[in-house]
Coordinates of N, CA, C and O in Angstrom, one line a residue:
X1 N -9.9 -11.1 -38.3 CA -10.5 -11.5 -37.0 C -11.9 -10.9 -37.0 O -11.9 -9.8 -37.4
X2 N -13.1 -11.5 -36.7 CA -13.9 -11.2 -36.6 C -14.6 -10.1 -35.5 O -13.9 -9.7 -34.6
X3 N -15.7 -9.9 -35.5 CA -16.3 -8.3 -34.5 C -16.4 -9.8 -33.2 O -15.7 -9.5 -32.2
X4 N -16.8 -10.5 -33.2 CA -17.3 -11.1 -32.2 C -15.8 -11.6 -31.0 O -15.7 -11.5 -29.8
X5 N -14.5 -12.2 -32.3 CA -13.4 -12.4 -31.4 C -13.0 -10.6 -30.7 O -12.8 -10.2 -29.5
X6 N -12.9 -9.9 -31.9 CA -12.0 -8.8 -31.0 C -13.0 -8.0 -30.0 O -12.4 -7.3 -29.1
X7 N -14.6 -8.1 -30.0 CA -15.0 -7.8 -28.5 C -14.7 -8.8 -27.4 O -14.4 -8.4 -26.3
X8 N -14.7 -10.1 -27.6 CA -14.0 -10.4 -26.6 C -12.8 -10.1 -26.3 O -12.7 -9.4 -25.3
X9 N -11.9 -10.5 -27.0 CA -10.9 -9.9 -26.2 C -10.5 -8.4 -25.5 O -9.5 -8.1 -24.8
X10 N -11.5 -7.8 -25.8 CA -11.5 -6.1 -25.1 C -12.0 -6.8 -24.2 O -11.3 -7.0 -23.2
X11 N -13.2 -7.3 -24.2 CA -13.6 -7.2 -22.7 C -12.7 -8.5 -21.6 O -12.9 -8.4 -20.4
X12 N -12.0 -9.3 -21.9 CA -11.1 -9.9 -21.2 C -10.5 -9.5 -20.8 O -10.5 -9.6 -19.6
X13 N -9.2 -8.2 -21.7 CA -8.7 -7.6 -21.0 C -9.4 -6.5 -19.8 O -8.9 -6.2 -18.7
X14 N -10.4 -6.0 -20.3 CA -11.0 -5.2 -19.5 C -11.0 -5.7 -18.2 O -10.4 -5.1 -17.3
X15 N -11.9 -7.2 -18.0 CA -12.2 -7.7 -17.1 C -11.1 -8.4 -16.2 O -11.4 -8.9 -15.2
X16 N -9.7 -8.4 -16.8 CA -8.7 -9.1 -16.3 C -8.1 -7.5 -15.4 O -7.7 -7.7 -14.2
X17 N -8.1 -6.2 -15.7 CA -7.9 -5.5 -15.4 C -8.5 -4.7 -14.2 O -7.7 -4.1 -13.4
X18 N -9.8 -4.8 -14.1 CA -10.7 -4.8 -13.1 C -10.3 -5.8 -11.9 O -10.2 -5.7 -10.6
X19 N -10.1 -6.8 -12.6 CA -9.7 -7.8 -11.4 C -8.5 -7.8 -10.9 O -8.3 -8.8 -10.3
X20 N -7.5 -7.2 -11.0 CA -6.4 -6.5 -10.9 C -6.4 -5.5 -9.7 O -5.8 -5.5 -8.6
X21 N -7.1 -4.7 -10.3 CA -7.7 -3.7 -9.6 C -8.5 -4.0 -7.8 O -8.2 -3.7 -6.7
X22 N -9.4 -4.5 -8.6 CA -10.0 -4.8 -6.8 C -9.3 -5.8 -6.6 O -10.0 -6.3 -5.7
X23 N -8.3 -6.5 -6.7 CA -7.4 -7.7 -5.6 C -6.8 -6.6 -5.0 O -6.8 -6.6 -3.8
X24 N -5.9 -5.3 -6.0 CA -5.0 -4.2 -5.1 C -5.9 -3.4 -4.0 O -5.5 -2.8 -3.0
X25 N -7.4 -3.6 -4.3 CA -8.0 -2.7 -3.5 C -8.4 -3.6 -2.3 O -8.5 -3.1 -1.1
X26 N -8.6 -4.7 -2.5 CA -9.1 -5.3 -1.1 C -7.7 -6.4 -0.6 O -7.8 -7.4 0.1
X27 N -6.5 -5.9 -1.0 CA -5.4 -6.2 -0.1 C -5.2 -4.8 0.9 O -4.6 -4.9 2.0
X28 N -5.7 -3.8 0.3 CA -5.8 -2.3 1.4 C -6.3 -2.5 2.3 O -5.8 -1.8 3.2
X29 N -7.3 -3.2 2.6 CA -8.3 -3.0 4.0 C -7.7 -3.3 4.9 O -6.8 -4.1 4.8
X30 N -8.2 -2.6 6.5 CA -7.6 -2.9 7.5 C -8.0 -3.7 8.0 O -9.2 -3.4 8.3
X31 N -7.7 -4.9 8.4 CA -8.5 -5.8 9.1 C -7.8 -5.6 10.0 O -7.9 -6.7 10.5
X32 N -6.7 -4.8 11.1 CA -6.5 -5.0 12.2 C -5.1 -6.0 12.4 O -4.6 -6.2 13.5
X33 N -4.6 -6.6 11.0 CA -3.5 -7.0 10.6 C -2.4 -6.6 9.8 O -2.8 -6.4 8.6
X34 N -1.1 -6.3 9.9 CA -0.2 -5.5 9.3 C -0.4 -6.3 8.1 O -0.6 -7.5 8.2
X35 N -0.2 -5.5 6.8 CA 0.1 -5.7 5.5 C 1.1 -5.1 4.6 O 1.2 -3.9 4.7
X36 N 1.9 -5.7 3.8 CA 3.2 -4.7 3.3 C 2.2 -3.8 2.2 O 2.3 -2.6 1.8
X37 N 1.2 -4.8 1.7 CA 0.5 -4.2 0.5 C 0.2 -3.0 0.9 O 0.4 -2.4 -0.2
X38 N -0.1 -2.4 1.5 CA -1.1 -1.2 2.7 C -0.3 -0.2 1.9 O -0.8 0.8 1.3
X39 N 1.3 -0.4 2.0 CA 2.5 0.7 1.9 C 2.4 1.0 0.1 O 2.8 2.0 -0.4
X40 N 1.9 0.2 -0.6 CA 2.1 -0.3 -2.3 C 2.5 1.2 -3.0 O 3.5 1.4 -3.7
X41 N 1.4 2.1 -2.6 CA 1.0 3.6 -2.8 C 2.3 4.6 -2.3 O 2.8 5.5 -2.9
X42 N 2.6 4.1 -1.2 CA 3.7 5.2 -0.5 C 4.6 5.6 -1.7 O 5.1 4.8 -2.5
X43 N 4.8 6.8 -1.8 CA 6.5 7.4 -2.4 C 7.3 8.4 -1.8 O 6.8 9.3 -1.2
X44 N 8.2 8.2 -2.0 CA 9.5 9.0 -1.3 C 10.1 9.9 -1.9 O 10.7 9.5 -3.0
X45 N 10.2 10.9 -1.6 CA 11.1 11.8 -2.8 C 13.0 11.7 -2.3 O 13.7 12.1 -1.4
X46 N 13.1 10.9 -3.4 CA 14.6 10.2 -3.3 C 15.4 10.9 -4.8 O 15.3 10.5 -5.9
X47 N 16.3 12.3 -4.4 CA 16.9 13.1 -4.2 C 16.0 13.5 -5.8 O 16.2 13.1 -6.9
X48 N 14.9 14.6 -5.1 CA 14.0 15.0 -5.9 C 13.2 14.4 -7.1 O 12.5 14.9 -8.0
X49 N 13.6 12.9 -7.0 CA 12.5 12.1 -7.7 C 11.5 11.1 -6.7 O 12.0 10.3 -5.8
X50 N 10.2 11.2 -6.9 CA 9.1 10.4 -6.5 C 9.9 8.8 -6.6 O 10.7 8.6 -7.6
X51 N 9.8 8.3 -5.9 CA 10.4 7.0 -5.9 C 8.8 6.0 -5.3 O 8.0 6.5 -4.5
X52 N 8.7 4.7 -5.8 CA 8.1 3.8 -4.4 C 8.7 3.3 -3.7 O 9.8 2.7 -3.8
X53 N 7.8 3.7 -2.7 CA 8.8 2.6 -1.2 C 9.0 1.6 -1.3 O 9.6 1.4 -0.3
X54 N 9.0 0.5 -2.1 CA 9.2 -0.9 -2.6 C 10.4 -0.4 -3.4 O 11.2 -1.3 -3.6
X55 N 10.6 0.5 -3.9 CA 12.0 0.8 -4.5 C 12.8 0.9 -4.0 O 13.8 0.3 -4.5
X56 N 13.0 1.6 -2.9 CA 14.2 2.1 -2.2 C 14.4 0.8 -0.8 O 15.6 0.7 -0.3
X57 N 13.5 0.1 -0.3 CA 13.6 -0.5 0.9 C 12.9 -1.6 0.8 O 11.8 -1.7 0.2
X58 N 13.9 -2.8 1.6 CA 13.1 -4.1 1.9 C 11.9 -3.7 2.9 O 12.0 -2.9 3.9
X59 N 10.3 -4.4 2.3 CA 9.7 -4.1 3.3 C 8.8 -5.8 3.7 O 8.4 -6.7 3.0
X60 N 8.8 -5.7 5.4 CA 8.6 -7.2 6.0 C 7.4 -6.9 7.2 O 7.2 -5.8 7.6
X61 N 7.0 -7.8 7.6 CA 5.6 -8.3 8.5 C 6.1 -9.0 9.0 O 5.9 -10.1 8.6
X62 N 7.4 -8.7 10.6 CA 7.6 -9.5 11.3 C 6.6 -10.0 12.4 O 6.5 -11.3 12.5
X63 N 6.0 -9.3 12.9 CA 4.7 -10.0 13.5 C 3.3 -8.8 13.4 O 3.3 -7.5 13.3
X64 N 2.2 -9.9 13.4 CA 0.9 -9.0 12.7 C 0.4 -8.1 12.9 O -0.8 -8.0 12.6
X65 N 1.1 -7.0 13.5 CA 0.7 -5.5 14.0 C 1.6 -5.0 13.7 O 1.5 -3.9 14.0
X66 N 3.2 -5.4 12.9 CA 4.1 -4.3 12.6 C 4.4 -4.6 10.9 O 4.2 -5.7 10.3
X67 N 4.9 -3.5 10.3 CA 5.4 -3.5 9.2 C 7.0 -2.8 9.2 O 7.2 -1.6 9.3
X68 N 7.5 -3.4 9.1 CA 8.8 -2.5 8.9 C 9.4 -2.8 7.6 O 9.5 -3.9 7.0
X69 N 10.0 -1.1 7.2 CA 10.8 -0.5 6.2 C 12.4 -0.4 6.5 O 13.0 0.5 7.0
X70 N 13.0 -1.5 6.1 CA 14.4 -1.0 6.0 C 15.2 -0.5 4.7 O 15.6 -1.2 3.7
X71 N 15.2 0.9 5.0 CA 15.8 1.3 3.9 C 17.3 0.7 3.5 O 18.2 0.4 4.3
X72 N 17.5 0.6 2.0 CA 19.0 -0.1 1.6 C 19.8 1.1 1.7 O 20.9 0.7 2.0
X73 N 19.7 2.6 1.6 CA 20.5 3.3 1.4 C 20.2 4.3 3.2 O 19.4 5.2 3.4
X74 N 21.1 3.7 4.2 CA 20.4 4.2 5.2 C 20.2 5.9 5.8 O 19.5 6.3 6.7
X75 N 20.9 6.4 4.8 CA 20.2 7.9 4.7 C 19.6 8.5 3.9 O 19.8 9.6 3.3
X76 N 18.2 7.4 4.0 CA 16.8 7.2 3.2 C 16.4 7.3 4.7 O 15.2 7.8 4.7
X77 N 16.8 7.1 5.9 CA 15.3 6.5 6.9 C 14.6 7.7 7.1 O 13.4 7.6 7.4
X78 N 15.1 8.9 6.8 CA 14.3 10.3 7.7 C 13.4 10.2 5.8 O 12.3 10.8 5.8
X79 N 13.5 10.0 5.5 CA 12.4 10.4 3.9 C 11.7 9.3 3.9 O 10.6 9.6 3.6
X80 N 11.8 8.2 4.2 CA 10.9 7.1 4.5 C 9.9 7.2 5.1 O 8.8 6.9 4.7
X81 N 10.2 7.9 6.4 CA 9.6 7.9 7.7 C 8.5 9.4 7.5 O 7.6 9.6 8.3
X82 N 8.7 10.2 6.4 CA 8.5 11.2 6.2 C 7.6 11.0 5.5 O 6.7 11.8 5.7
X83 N 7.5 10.2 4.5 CA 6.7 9.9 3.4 C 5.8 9.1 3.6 O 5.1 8.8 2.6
X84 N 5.3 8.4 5.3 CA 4.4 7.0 5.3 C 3.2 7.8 5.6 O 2.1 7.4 5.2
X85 N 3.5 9.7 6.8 CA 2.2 9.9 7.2 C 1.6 10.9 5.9 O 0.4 11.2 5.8
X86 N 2.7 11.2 5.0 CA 1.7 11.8 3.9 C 1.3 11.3 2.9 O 0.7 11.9 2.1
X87 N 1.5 10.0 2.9 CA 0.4 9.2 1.8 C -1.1 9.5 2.8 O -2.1 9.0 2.3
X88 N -1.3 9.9 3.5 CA -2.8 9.5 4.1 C -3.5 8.5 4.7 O -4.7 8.5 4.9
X89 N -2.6 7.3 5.2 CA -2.8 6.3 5.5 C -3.2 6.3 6.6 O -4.2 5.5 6.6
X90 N -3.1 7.0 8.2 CA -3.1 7.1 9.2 C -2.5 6.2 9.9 O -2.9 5.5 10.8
X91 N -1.2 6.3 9.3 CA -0.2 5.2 10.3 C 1.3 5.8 10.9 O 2.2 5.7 10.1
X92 N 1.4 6.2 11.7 CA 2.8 6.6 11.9 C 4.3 5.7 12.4 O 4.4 4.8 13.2
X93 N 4.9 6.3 11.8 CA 6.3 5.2 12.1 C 6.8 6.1 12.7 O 6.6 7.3 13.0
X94 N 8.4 4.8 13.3 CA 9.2 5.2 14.3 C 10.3 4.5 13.7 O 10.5 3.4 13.2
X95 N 10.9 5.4 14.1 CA 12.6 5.6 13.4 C 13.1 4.7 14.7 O 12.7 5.0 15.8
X96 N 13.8 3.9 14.6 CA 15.1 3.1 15.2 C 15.8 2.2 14.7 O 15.4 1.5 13.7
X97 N 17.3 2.0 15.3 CA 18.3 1.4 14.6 C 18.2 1.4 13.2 O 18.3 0.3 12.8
X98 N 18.0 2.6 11.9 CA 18.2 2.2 11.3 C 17.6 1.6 9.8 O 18.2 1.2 8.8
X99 N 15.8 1.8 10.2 CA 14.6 0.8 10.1 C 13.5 1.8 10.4 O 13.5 2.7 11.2
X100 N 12.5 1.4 9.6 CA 11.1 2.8 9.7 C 10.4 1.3 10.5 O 10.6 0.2 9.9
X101 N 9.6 1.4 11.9 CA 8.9 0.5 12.1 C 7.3 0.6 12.0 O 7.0 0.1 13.1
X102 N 6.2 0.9 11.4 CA 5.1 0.9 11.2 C 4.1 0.2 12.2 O 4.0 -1.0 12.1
X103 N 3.5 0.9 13.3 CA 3.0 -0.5 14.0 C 1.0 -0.2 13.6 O 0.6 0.9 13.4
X104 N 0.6 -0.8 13.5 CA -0.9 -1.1 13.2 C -2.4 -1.1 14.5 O -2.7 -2.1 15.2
X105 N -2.7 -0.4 14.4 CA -3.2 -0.3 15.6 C -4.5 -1.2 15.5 O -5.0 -1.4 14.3
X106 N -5.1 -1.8 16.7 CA -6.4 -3.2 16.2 C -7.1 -2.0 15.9 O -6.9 -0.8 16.1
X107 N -8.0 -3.0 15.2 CA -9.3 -2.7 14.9 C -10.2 -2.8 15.5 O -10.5 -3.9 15.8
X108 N -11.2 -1.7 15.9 CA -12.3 -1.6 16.7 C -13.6 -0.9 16.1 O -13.4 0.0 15.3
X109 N -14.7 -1.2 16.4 CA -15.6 -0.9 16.5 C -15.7 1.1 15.1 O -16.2 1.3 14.0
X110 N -15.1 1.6 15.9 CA -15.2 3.1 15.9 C -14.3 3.4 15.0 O -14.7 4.4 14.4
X111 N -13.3 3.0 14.7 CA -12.6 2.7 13.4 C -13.1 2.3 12.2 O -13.0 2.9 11.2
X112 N -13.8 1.0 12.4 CA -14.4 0.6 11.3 C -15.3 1.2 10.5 O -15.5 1.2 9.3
X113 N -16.0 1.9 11.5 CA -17.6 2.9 11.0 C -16.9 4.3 10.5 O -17.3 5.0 9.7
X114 N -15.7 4.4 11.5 CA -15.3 6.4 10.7 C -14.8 5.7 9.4 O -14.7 6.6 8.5
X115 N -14.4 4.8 9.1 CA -13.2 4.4 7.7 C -14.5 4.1 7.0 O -14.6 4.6 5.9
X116 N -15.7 3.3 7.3 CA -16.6 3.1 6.0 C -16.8 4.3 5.1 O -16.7 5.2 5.9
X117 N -17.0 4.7 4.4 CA -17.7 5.5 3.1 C -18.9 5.2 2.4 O -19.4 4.1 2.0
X118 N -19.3 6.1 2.3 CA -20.8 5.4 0.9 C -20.2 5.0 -0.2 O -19.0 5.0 -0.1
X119 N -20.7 4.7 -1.0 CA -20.1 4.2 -2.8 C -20.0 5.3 -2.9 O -20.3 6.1 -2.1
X120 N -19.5 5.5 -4.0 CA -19.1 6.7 -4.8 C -20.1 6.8 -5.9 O -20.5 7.8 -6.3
X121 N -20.7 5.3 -6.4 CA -21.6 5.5 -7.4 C -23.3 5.4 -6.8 O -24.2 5.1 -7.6
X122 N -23.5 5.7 -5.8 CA -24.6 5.7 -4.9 C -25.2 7.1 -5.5 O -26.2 7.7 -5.1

């Protein structure tokens, strides 16, 4: 194989990987609409192993301000519910019937500007 095919292919993969990358990062943003993606990061410590929340529980966007977690093993909900405010997210859930409900607060103004950041490479 030649120098010229195998730099491309590094950089393909490179560049397939990047792009990977920011699709996971700009399914994060809040636009003020619930996303399951938002949770992707969450983990649970399910009986002393790190678990993801997509592991342990169906998760759904019944309407566009809520996310809910139904745990399959339902004495998962109190570690579920436990686990959403210490990812860092600033979202808190509520335990009922059964089910972690996530609700999403709009987006405004004053939100948007405390959540901006500078680049990191600035």
């Amino acid at each position: 194989m030649s120098t010229v095919e195998e730099t491309r292919n590094d950089l393909t993969k490179t560049l397939e990987a990047t792009a990977d990358t920011l699709s996971r990062s700009l399914a994060k943003i809040r636009t003020g609409q619930a996303s399951e993606r938002v949770l992707d990061d969450v983990r649970v410590d399910y009986y002393g192993t790190s678990v993801p929340l997509s592991g342990l529980a169906t998760i759904s966007v019944p309407e566009p301000g809520l996310v809910v977690a139904d745990p399959w093993d339902k004495s998962n909900v109190e570690a579920v519910a436990k686990a959403i405010p210490a990812a860092g997210l600033g979202l808190t859930p509520e335990v009922s019937e059964g089910v972690v409900r996530i609700p999403f607060p709009p987006s405004c103004i004053w939100r948007s500007s405390r959540d901006r950041s500078p680049c990191p490479s600035c």
